[in-house]
Short mmCIF file of C-alpha atoms and ligand atoms in Angstrom, two decimals:
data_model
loop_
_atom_site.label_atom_id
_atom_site.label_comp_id
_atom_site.label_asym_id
_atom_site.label_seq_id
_atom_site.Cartn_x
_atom_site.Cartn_y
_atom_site.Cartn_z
CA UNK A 1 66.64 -163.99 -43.44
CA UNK A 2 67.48 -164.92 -47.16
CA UNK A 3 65.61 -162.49 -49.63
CA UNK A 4 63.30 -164.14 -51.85
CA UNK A 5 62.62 -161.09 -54.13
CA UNK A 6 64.52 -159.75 -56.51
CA UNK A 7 65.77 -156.68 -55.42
CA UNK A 8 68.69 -155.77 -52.48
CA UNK A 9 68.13 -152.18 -52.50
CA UNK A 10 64.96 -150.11 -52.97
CA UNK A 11 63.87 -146.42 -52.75
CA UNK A 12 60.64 -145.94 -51.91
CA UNK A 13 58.96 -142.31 -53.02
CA UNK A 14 56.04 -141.49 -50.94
CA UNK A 15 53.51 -138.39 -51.63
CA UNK A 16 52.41 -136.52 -49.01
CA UNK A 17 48.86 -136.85 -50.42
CA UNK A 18 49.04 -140.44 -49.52
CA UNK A 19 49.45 -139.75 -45.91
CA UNK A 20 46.61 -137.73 -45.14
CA UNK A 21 44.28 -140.46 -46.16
CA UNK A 22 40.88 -139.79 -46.65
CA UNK A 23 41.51 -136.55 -45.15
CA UNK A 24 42.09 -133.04 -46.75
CA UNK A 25 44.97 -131.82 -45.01
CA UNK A 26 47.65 -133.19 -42.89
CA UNK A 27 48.85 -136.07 -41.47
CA UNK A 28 46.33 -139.50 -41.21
CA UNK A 29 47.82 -141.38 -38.21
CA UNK A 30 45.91 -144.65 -39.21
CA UNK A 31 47.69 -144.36 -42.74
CA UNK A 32 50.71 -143.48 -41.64
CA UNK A 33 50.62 -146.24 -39.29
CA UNK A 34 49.80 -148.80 -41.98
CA UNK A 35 52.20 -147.46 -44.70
CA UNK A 36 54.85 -147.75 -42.01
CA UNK A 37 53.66 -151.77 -41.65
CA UNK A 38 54.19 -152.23 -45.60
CA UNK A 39 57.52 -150.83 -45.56
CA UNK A 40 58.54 -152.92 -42.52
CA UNK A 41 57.18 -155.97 -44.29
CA UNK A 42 59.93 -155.47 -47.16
CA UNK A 43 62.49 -154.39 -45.01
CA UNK A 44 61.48 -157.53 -43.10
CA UNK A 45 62.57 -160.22 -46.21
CA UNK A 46 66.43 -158.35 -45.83
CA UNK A 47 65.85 -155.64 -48.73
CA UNK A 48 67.48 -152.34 -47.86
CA UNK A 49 64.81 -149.74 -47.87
CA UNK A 50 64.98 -145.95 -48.24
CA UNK A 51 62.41 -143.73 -48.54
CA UNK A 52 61.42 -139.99 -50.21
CA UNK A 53 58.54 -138.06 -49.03
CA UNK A 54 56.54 -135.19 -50.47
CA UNK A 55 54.86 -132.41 -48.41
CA UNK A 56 51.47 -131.98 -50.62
CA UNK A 57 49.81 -132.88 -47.69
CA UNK A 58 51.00 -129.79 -46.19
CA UNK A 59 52.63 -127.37 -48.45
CA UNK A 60 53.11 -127.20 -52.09
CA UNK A 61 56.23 -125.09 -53.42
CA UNK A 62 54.56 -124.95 -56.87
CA UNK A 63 50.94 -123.71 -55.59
CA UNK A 64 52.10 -120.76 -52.81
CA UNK A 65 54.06 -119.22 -55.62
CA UNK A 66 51.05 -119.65 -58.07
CA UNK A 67 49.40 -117.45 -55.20
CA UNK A 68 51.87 -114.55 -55.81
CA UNK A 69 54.64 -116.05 -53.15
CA UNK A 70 58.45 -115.98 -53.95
CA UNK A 71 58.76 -119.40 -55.44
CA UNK A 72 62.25 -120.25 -53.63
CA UNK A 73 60.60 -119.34 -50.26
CA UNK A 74 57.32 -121.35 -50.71
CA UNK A 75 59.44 -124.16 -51.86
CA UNK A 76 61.58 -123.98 -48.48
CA UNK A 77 57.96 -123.88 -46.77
CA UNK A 78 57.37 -127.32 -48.76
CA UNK A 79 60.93 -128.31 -47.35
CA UNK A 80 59.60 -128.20 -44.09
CA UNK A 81 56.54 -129.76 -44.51
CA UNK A 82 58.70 -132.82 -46.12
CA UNK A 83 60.32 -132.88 -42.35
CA UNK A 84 57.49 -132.91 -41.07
CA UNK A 85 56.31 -136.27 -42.89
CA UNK A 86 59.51 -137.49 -42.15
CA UNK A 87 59.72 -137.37 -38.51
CA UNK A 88 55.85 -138.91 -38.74
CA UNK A 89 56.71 -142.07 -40.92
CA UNK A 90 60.21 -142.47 -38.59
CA UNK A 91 57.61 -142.29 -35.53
CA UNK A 92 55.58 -144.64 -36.97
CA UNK A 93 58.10 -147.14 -37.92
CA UNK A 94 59.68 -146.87 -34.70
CA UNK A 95 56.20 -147.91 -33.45
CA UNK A 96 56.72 -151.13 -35.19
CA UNK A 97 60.08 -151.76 -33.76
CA UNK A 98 61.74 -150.63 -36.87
CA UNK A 99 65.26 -148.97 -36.62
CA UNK A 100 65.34 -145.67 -38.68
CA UNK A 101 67.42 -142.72 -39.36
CA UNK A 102 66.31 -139.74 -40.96
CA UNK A 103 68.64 -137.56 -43.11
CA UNK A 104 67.90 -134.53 -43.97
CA UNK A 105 69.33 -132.50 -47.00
CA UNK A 106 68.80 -129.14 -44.61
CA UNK A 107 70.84 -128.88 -41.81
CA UNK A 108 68.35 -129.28 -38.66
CA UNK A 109 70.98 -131.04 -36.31
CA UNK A 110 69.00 -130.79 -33.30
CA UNK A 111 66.23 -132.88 -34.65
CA UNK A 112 67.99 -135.60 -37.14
CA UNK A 113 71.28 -136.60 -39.07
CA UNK A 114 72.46 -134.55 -42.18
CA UNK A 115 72.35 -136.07 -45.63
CA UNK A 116 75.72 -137.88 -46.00
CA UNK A 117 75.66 -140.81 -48.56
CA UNK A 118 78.19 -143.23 -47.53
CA UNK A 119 76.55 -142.91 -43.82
CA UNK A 120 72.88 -143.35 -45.32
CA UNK A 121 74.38 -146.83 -47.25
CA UNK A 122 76.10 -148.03 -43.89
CA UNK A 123 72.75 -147.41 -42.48
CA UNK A 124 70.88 -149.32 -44.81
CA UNK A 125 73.41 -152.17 -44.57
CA UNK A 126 72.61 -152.49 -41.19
CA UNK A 127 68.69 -152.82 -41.51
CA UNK A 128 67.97 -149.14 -40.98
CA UNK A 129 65.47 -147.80 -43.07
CA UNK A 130 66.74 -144.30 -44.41
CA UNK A 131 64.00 -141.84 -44.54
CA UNK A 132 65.10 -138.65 -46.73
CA UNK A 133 64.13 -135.21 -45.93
CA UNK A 134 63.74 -132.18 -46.68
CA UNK A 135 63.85 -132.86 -50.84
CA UNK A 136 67.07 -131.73 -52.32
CA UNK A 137 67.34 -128.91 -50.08
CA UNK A 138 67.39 -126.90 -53.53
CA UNK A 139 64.58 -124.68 -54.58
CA UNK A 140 63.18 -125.61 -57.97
CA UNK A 141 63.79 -129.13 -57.64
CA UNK A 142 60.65 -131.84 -56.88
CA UNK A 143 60.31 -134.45 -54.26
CA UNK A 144 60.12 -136.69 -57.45
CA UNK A 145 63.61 -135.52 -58.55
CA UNK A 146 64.86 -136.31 -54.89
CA UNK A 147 63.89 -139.37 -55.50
CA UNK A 148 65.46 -140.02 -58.97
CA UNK A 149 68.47 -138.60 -57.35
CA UNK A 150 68.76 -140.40 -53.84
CA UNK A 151 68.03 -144.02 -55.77
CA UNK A 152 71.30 -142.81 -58.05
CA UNK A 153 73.28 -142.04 -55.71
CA UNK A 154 71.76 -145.11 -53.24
CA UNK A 155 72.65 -147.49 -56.41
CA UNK A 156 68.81 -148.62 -55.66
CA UNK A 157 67.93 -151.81 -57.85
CA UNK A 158 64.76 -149.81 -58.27
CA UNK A 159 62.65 -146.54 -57.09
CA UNK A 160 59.18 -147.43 -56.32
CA UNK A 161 56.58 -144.78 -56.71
CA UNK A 162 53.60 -145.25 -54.47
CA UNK A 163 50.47 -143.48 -55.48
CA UNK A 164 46.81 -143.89 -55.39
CA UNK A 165 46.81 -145.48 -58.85
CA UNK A 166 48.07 -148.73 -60.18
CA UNK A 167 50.13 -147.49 -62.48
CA UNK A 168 50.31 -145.52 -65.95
CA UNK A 169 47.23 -145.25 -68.01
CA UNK A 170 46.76 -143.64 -71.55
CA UNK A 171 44.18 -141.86 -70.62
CA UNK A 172 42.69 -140.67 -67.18
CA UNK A 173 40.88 -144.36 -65.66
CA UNK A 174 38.49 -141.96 -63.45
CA UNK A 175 37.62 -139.81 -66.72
CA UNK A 176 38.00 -142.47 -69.72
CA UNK A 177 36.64 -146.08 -69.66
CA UNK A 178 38.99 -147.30 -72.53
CA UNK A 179 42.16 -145.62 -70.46
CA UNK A 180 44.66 -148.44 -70.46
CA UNK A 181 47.19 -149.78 -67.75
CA UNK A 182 50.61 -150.10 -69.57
CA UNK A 183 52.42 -153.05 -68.08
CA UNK A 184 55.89 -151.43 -68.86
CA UNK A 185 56.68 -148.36 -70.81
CA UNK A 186 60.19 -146.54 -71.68
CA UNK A 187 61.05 -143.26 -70.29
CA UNK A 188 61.13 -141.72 -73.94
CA UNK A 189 57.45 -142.61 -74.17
CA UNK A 190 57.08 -141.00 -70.57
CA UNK A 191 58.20 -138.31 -71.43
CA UNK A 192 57.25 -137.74 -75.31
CA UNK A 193 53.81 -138.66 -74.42
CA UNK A 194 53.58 -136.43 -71.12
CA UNK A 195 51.95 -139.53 -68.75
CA UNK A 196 52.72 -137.30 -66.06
CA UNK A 197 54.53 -140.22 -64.22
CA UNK A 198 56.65 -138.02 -62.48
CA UNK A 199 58.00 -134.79 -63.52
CA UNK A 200 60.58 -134.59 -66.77
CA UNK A 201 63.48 -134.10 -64.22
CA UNK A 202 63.01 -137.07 -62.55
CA UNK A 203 62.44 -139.41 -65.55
CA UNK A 204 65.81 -138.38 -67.39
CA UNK A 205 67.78 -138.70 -63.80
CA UNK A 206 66.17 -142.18 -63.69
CA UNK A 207 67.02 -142.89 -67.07
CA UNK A 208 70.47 -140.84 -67.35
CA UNK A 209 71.33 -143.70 -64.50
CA UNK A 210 69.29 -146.73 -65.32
CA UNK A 211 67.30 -146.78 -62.62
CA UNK A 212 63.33 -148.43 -63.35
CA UNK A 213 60.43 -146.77 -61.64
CA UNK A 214 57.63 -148.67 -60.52
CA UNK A 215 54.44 -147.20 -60.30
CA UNK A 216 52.15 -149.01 -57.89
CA UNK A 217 48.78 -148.07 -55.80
CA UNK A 218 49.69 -148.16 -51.79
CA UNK A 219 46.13 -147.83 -50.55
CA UNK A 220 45.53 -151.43 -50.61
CA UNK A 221 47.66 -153.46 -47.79
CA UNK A 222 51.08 -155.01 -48.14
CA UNK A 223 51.18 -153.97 -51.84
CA UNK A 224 54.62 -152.51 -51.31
CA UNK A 225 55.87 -155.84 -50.67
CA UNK A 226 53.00 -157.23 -53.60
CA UNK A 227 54.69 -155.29 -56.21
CA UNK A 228 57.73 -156.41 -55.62
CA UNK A 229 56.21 -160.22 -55.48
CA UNK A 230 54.84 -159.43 -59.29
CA UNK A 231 51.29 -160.37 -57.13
CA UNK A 232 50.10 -157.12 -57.58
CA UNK A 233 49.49 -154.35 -60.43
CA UNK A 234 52.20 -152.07 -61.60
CA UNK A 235 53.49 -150.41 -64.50
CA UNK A 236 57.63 -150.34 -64.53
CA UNK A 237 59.10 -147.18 -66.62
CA UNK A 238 62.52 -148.84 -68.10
CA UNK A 239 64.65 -147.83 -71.09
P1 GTP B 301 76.56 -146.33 -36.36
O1 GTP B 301 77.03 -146.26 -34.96
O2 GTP B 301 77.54 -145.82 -37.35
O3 GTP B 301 76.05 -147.69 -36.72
O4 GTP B 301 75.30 -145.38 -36.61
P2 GTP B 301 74.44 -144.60 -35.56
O5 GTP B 301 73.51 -143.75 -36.34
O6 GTP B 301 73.80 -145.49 -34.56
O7 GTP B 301 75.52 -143.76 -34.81
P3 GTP B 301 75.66 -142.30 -34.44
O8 GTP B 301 76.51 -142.31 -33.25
O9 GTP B 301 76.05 -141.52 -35.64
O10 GTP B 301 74.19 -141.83 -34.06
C1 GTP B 301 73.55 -142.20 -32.86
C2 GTP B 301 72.18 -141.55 -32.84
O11 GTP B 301 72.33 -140.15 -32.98
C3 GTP B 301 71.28 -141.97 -33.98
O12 GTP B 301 69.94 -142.03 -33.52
C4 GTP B 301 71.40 -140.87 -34.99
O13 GTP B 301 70.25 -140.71 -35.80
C5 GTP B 301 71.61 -139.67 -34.08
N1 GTP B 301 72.37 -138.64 -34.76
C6 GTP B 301 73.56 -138.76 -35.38
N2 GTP B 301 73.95 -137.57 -35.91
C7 GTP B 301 72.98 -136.69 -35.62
C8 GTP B 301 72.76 -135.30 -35.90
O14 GTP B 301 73.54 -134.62 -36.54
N3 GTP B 301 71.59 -134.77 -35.42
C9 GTP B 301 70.68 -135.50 -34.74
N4 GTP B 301 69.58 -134.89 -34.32
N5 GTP B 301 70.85 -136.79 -34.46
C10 GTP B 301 71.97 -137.38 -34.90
#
């Protein structure tokens, strides 16, 4: 099918938070379900489609060593919980009749691939979606930075950060009525101006390698595929 948008190759960077939907913990089937139906919808119009998740639905690296753990185990802990997510959203898509590997940066054989570029690209060429787990497999290192990092190395046209927001504001929308959406913004101002996009690793991969972020809201349906449309609000972080 010919692809009317502009982009061959996207990463998509998921948090964990989104998948537990209204809940406080774990996994929401309904919204993984429906998450999994907006990414097949872009994968559906030919663009190659990749995707990073975050465990904050399960276990947060940063928090169990603010409660006196070792901060490299309790980021391994969150490592899991990103395999977790990732076996759910390959489930899901499945569902849907969407092929899918899932390659993880932590060697767990018996349950999916290891991370191997050229094979993730060769999978994507063929209509797989990639699903990324397990972060970088590094302590110290965010599921945000995997995702700066995986769209490098993927050559994505762009990394698409789905979050419960619409984008960047100047302010906090839920705490100041004048908070403003920024249509685009620069990394530099990102950064300089601590929006809190995504943490200062990630930005300077992103920008070290010219890769835009979008920052879009996934709660509402098919906004993945909106976005990308321009039919729905974002804010794209570019040099
Ligand atoms: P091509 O044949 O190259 O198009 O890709 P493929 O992924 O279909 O071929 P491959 O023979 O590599 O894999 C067949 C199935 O085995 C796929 O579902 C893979 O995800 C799975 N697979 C491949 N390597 C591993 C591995 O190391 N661990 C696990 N658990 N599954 C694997």
């Amino acid at each position: 099918m010919p692809n009317p948008l502009p982009y061959k190759r996207v990463l998509l960077k998921m948090s964990g938070e989104v998948l537990m939907g209204d809940q406080e913990f774990g996994l929401d089937p309904v919204t993984v379900q429906r998450v999994a139906s907006d990414i097949k919808d872009v994968r559906d119009t030919g663009i190659e489609v990749c995707v990073v998740v975050g465990a904050g639905n399960i276990f947060r690296g940063v928090s169990g060593a603010a409660n006196g753990m070792d901060r490299t185990t309790a980021d391994y802990m969150g490592m899991l919980g990103i395999a977790i997510n990732a076996l759910a959203l390959q489930n899901a898509l499945e569902q849907l009749g969407v092929p899918t590997r899932v390659q993880s940066a932590l060697r767990m054989d018996a349950i999916c691939e290891p991370y191997i570029r050229r094979k993730a690209m060769r999978h994507m060429e063929k209509g797989r979606v990639v699903i990324f787990s397990a972060g970088t497999g590094n302590p110290y290192f965010t599921s945000d930075t995997t995702a700066a990092l995986r769209a490098s190395e993927m050559d994505c046209d762009a990394l698409f950060k789905a979050t419960k927001v619409d984008g960047v504001y100047s302010a906090d929308p839920k705490k100041d009525k004048n908070a403003e959406r920024f249509g685009t913004i620069s990394y530099m101002d990102v950064l300089t101006k601590d929006l809190k996009v995504m943490d200062a690793t990630a930005i300077s991969l992103a920008r070290e390698n010219n890769v835009p972020i979008v920052v879009f809201s996934i709660l509402e349906d098919g906004n993945f595929k909106n976005v990308m449309a321009g039919e729905a609000a974002c804010t794209v972080v570019s040099d």
